[in-house]
Amino acid sequence: NQYLKVWKRIYQREEAAIDQKNLYLIAFGVGIGAGRMRQATREFIKAYAAGATSQELDEVFSLLIWLQGSSTFVSEISTSTVFLAYELIKRMEGQAKDRGEILDALVTKFGERHPEVGIFAESL
């Protein structure tokens, strides 16, 4: 399967120059830039699961505002599932929830069964 070969080449290289967390953050930004919010949300959650801190996420969203423009951010990004996931992280961290609880909530709310995120959601 060609897809699996590409996946392993990009995401599962043993001596990758870019660590997993940052690879997911890059993929998240690229997904946003391409208007692929479904993919961006999945990459965002993977980045958080791989250890991205809320401060790192803050910086990435600041870059998105700077690079995409505030009107695009307000009309498209801030209304997306990925931004809702970001707000969930910020809210739960403010309530002193641990990363495991936050990840469980992210997967429950924005995982494969979410119609705006999951690639198989329509068939569930």
PDB file of C-alpha atoms in Angstrom:
ATOM      1  CA  ASN A   1       0.000   0.000   0.000  1.00  0.00           C
ATOM      2  CA  GLN A   2       1.555   3.295  -1.163  1.00  0.00           C
ATOM      3  CA  TYR A   3      -0.268   5.330   1.495  1.00  0.00           C
ATOM      4  CA  LEU A   4       1.231   3.234   4.289  1.00  0.00           C
ATOM      5  CA  LYS A   5       4.730   3.597   2.819  1.00  0.00           C
ATOM      6  CA  VAL A   6       4.377   7.377   2.722  1.00  0.00           C
ATOM      7  CA  TRP A   7       2.957   7.418   6.274  1.00  0.00           C
ATOM      8  CA  LYS A   8       5.916   5.441   7.602  1.00  0.00           C
ATOM      9  CA  ARG A   9       8.403   7.575   5.664  1.00  0.00           C
ATOM     10  CA  ILE A  10       7.002  10.802   7.118  1.00  0.00           C
ATOM     11  CA  TYR A  11       5.762   9.907  10.586  1.00  0.00           C
ATOM     12  CA  GLN A  12       7.701   6.833  11.683  1.00  0.00           C
ATOM     13  CA  ARG A  13      11.330   7.454  10.755  1.00  0.00           C
ATOM     14  CA  GLU A  14      13.677   6.435  13.523  1.00  0.00           C
ATOM     15  CA  GLU A  15      16.223   9.187  12.909  1.00  0.00           C
ATOM     16  CA  ALA A  16      13.896  11.967  11.816  1.00  0.00           C
ATOM     17  CA  ALA A  17      15.313  15.488  11.893  1.00  0.00           C
ATOM     18  CA  ILE A  18      12.019  16.902  13.191  1.00  0.00           C
ATOM     19  CA  ASP A  19      10.587  15.416  16.373  1.00  0.00           C
ATOM     20  CA  GLN A  20       7.078  13.978  16.332  1.00  0.00           C
ATOM     21  CA  LYS A  21       5.404  16.835  18.225  1.00  0.00           C
ATOM     22  CA  ASN A  22       6.803  19.478  15.903  1.00  0.00           C
ATOM     23  CA  LEU A  23       5.992  17.406  12.840  1.00  0.00           C
ATOM     24  CA  TYR A  24       2.358  17.352  13.973  1.00  0.00           C
ATOM     25  CA  LEU A  25       2.435  21.112  14.642  1.00  0.00           C
ATOM     26  CA  ILE A  26       3.744  21.714  11.122  1.00  0.00           C
ATOM     27  CA  ALA A  27       1.078  19.416   9.671  1.00  0.00           C
ATOM     28  CA  PHE A  28      -1.544  21.298  11.710  1.00  0.00           C
ATOM     29  CA  GLY A  29      -0.400  24.648  10.287  1.00  0.00           C
ATOM     30  CA  VAL A  30      -0.308  23.292   6.756  1.00  0.00           C
ATOM     31  CA  GLY A  31      -3.814  21.874   7.200  1.00  0.00           C
ATOM     32  CA  ILE A  32      -5.091  25.276   8.315  1.00  0.00           C
ATOM     33  CA  GLY A  33      -3.325  27.029   5.438  1.00  0.00           C
ATOM     34  CA  ALA A  34      -4.842  24.591   2.955  1.00  0.00           C
ATOM     35  CA  GLY A  35      -8.316  25.061   4.444  1.00  0.00           C
ATOM     36  CA  ARG A  36      -8.413  21.412   5.510  1.00  0.00           C
ATOM     37  CA  MET A  37      -9.914  21.909   8.965  1.00  0.00           C
ATOM     38  CA  ARG A  38     -10.774  18.235   9.407  1.00  0.00           C
ATOM     39  CA  GLN A  39      -7.142  17.230   8.902  1.00  0.00           C
ATOM     40  CA  ALA A  40      -5.882  20.233  10.892  1.00  0.00           C
ATOM     41  CA  THR A  41      -7.986  19.177  13.886  1.00  0.00           C
ATOM     42  CA  ARG A  42      -6.600  15.642  13.803  1.00  0.00           C
ATOM     43  CA  GLU A  43      -3.008  16.916  13.555  1.00  0.00           C
ATOM     44  CA  PHE A  44      -3.661  19.424  16.355  1.00  0.00           C
ATOM     45  CA  ILE A  45      -4.880  16.688  18.700  1.00  0.00           C
ATOM     46  CA  LYS A  46      -1.917  14.482  17.761  1.00  0.00           C
ATOM     47  CA  ALA A  47       0.456  17.380  18.527  1.00  0.00           C
ATOM     48  CA  TYR A  48      -1.096  17.812  21.963  1.00  0.00           C
ATOM     49  CA  ALA A  49      -0.933  14.072  22.561  1.00  0.00           C
ATOM     50  CA  ALA A  50       2.743  14.123  21.545  1.00  0.00           C
ATOM     51  CA  GLY A  51       3.469  16.739  24.214  1.00  0.00           C
ATOM     52  CA  ALA A  52       2.748  20.161  22.724  1.00  0.00           C
ATOM     53  CA  THR A  53       2.156  22.638  25.536  1.00  0.00           C
ATOM     54  CA  SER A  54      -0.612  25.197  25.572  1.00  0.00           C
ATOM     55  CA  GLN A  55       2.080  27.890  25.312  1.00  0.00           C
ATOM     56  CA  GLU A  56       3.305  26.308  22.079  1.00  0.00           C
ATOM     57  CA  LEU A  57      -0.267  26.142  20.811  1.00  0.00           C
ATOM     58  CA  ASP A  58      -0.718  29.818  21.747  1.00  0.00           C
ATOM     59  CA  GLU A  59       2.303  30.680  19.609  1.00  0.00           C
ATOM     60  CA  VAL A  60       1.084  28.645  16.653  1.00  0.00           C
ATOM     61  CA  PHE A  61      -2.322  30.341  16.785  1.00  0.00           C
ATOM     62  CA  SER A  62      -0.574  33.725  17.013  1.00  0.00           C
ATOM     63  CA  LEU A  63       1.359  32.824  13.859  1.00  0.00           C
ATOM     64  CA  LEU A  64      -1.874  31.849  12.140  1.00  0.00           C
ATOM     65  CA  ILE A  65      -3.397  35.228  12.970  1.00  0.00           C
ATOM     66  CA  TRP A  66      -0.288  36.972  11.679  1.00  0.00           C
ATOM     67  CA  LEU A  67       0.086  34.899   8.503  1.00  0.00           C
ATOM     68  CA  GLN A  68      -3.563  34.285   7.593  1.00  0.00           C
ATOM     69  CA  GLY A  69      -4.808  37.706   8.646  1.00  0.00           C
ATOM     70  CA  SER A  70      -7.180  38.599  11.438  1.00  0.00           C
ATOM     71  CA  SER A  71     -10.292  38.547   9.235  1.00  0.00           C
ATOM     72  CA  THR A  72      -9.561  34.994   8.041  1.00  0.00           C
ATOM     73  CA  PHE A  73      -8.809  33.972  11.601  1.00  0.00           C
ATOM     74  CA  VAL A  74     -12.062  35.426  12.909  1.00  0.00           C
ATOM     75  CA  SER A  75     -14.290  34.146  10.105  1.00  0.00           C
ATOM     76  CA  GLU A  76     -12.787  30.710   9.458  1.00  0.00           C
ATOM     77  CA  ILE A  77     -10.323  29.539  12.076  1.00  0.00           C
ATOM     78  CA  SER A  78     -11.968  30.788  15.270  1.00  0.00           C
ATOM     79  CA  THR A  79     -15.230  29.095  14.272  1.00  0.00           C
ATOM     80  CA  SER A  80     -13.621  25.746  13.428  1.00  0.00           C
ATOM     81  CA  THR A  81     -13.455  22.482  15.350  1.00  0.00           C
ATOM     82  CA  VAL A  82      -9.719  22.929  15.774  1.00  0.00           C
ATOM     83  CA  PHE A  83     -10.231  26.189  17.646  1.00  0.00           C
ATOM     84  CA  LEU A  84     -12.943  24.586  19.772  1.00  0.00           C
ATOM     85  CA  ALA A  85     -10.414  21.872  20.659  1.00  0.00           C
ATOM     86  CA  TYR A  86      -7.877  24.576  21.554  1.00  0.00           C
ATOM     87  CA  GLU A  87     -10.427  26.335  23.765  1.00  0.00           C
ATOM     88  CA  LEU A  88     -11.198  23.016  25.474  1.00  0.00           C
ATOM     89  CA  ILE A  89      -7.514  22.558  26.298  1.00  0.00           C
ATOM     90  CA  LYS A  90      -7.217  26.090  27.661  1.00  0.00           C
ATOM     91  CA  ARG A  91     -10.408  25.753  29.729  1.00  0.00           C
ATOM     92  CA  MET A  92      -9.484  22.371  31.188  1.00  0.00           C
ATOM     93  CA  GLU A  93      -5.928  23.450  31.963  1.00  0.00           C
ATOM     94  CA  GLY A  94      -7.432  26.465  33.746  1.00  0.00           C
ATOM     95  CA  GLN A  95      -9.399  23.973  35.847  1.00  0.00           C
ATOM     96  CA  ALA A  96      -6.117  22.181  36.675  1.00  0.00           C
ATOM     97  CA  LYS A  97      -7.097  19.018  34.766  1.00  0.00           C
ATOM     98  CA  ASP A  98      -4.221  16.731  33.864  1.00  0.00           C
ATOM     99  CA  ARG A  99      -3.131  16.000  30.295  1.00  0.00           C
ATOM    100  CA  GLY A 100      -4.733  12.538  30.353  1.00  0.00           C
ATOM    101  CA  GLU A 101      -8.151  13.944  31.222  1.00  0.00           C
ATOM    102  CA  ILE A 102      -7.773  16.620  28.558  1.00  0.00           C
ATOM    103  CA  LEU A 103      -6.784  14.061  25.911  1.00  0.00           C
ATOM    104  CA  ASP A 104      -9.779  11.899  26.835  1.00  0.00           C
ATOM    105  CA  ALA A 105     -12.055  14.930  26.433  1.00  0.00           C
ATOM    106  CA  LEU A 106     -10.439  15.853  23.097  1.00  0.00           C
ATOM    107  CA  VAL A 107     -10.896  12.366  21.693  1.00  0.00           C
ATOM    108  CA  THR A 108     -14.465  12.164  23.004  1.00  0.00           C
ATOM    109  CA  LYS A 109     -15.514  15.551  21.610  1.00  0.00           C
ATOM    110  CA  PHE A 110     -13.345  15.823  18.498  1.00  0.00           C
ATOM    111  CA  GLY A 111     -12.378  12.278  17.624  1.00  0.00           C
ATOM    112  CA  GLU A 112     -13.389  10.089  14.732  1.00  0.00           C
ATOM    113  CA  ARG A 113     -17.108  10.200  15.562  1.00  0.00           C
ATOM    114  CA  HIS A 114     -17.284  13.994  15.277  1.00  0.00           C
ATOM    115  CA  PRO A 115     -18.908  14.796  11.905  1.00  0.00           C
ATOM    116  CA  GLU A 116     -16.541  17.710  11.205  1.00  0.00           C
ATOM    117  CA  VAL A 117     -13.390  15.776  12.082  1.00  0.00           C
ATOM    118  CA  GLY A 118     -13.685  12.049  11.445  1.00  0.00           C
ATOM    119  CA  ILE A 119     -13.105  10.732   7.973  1.00  0.00           C
ATOM    120  CA  PHE A 120     -15.562   7.924   8.606  1.00  0.00           C
ATOM    121  CA  ALA A 121     -18.041   9.967  10.652  1.00  0.00           C
ATOM    122  CA  GLU A 122     -20.776   9.893   8.022  1.00  0.00           C
ATOM    123  CA  SER A 123     -20.877   6.114   8.089  1.00  0.00           C
ATOM    124  CA  LEU A 124     -21.168   5.843  11.881  1.00  0.00           C
TER     125      LEU A 124
END
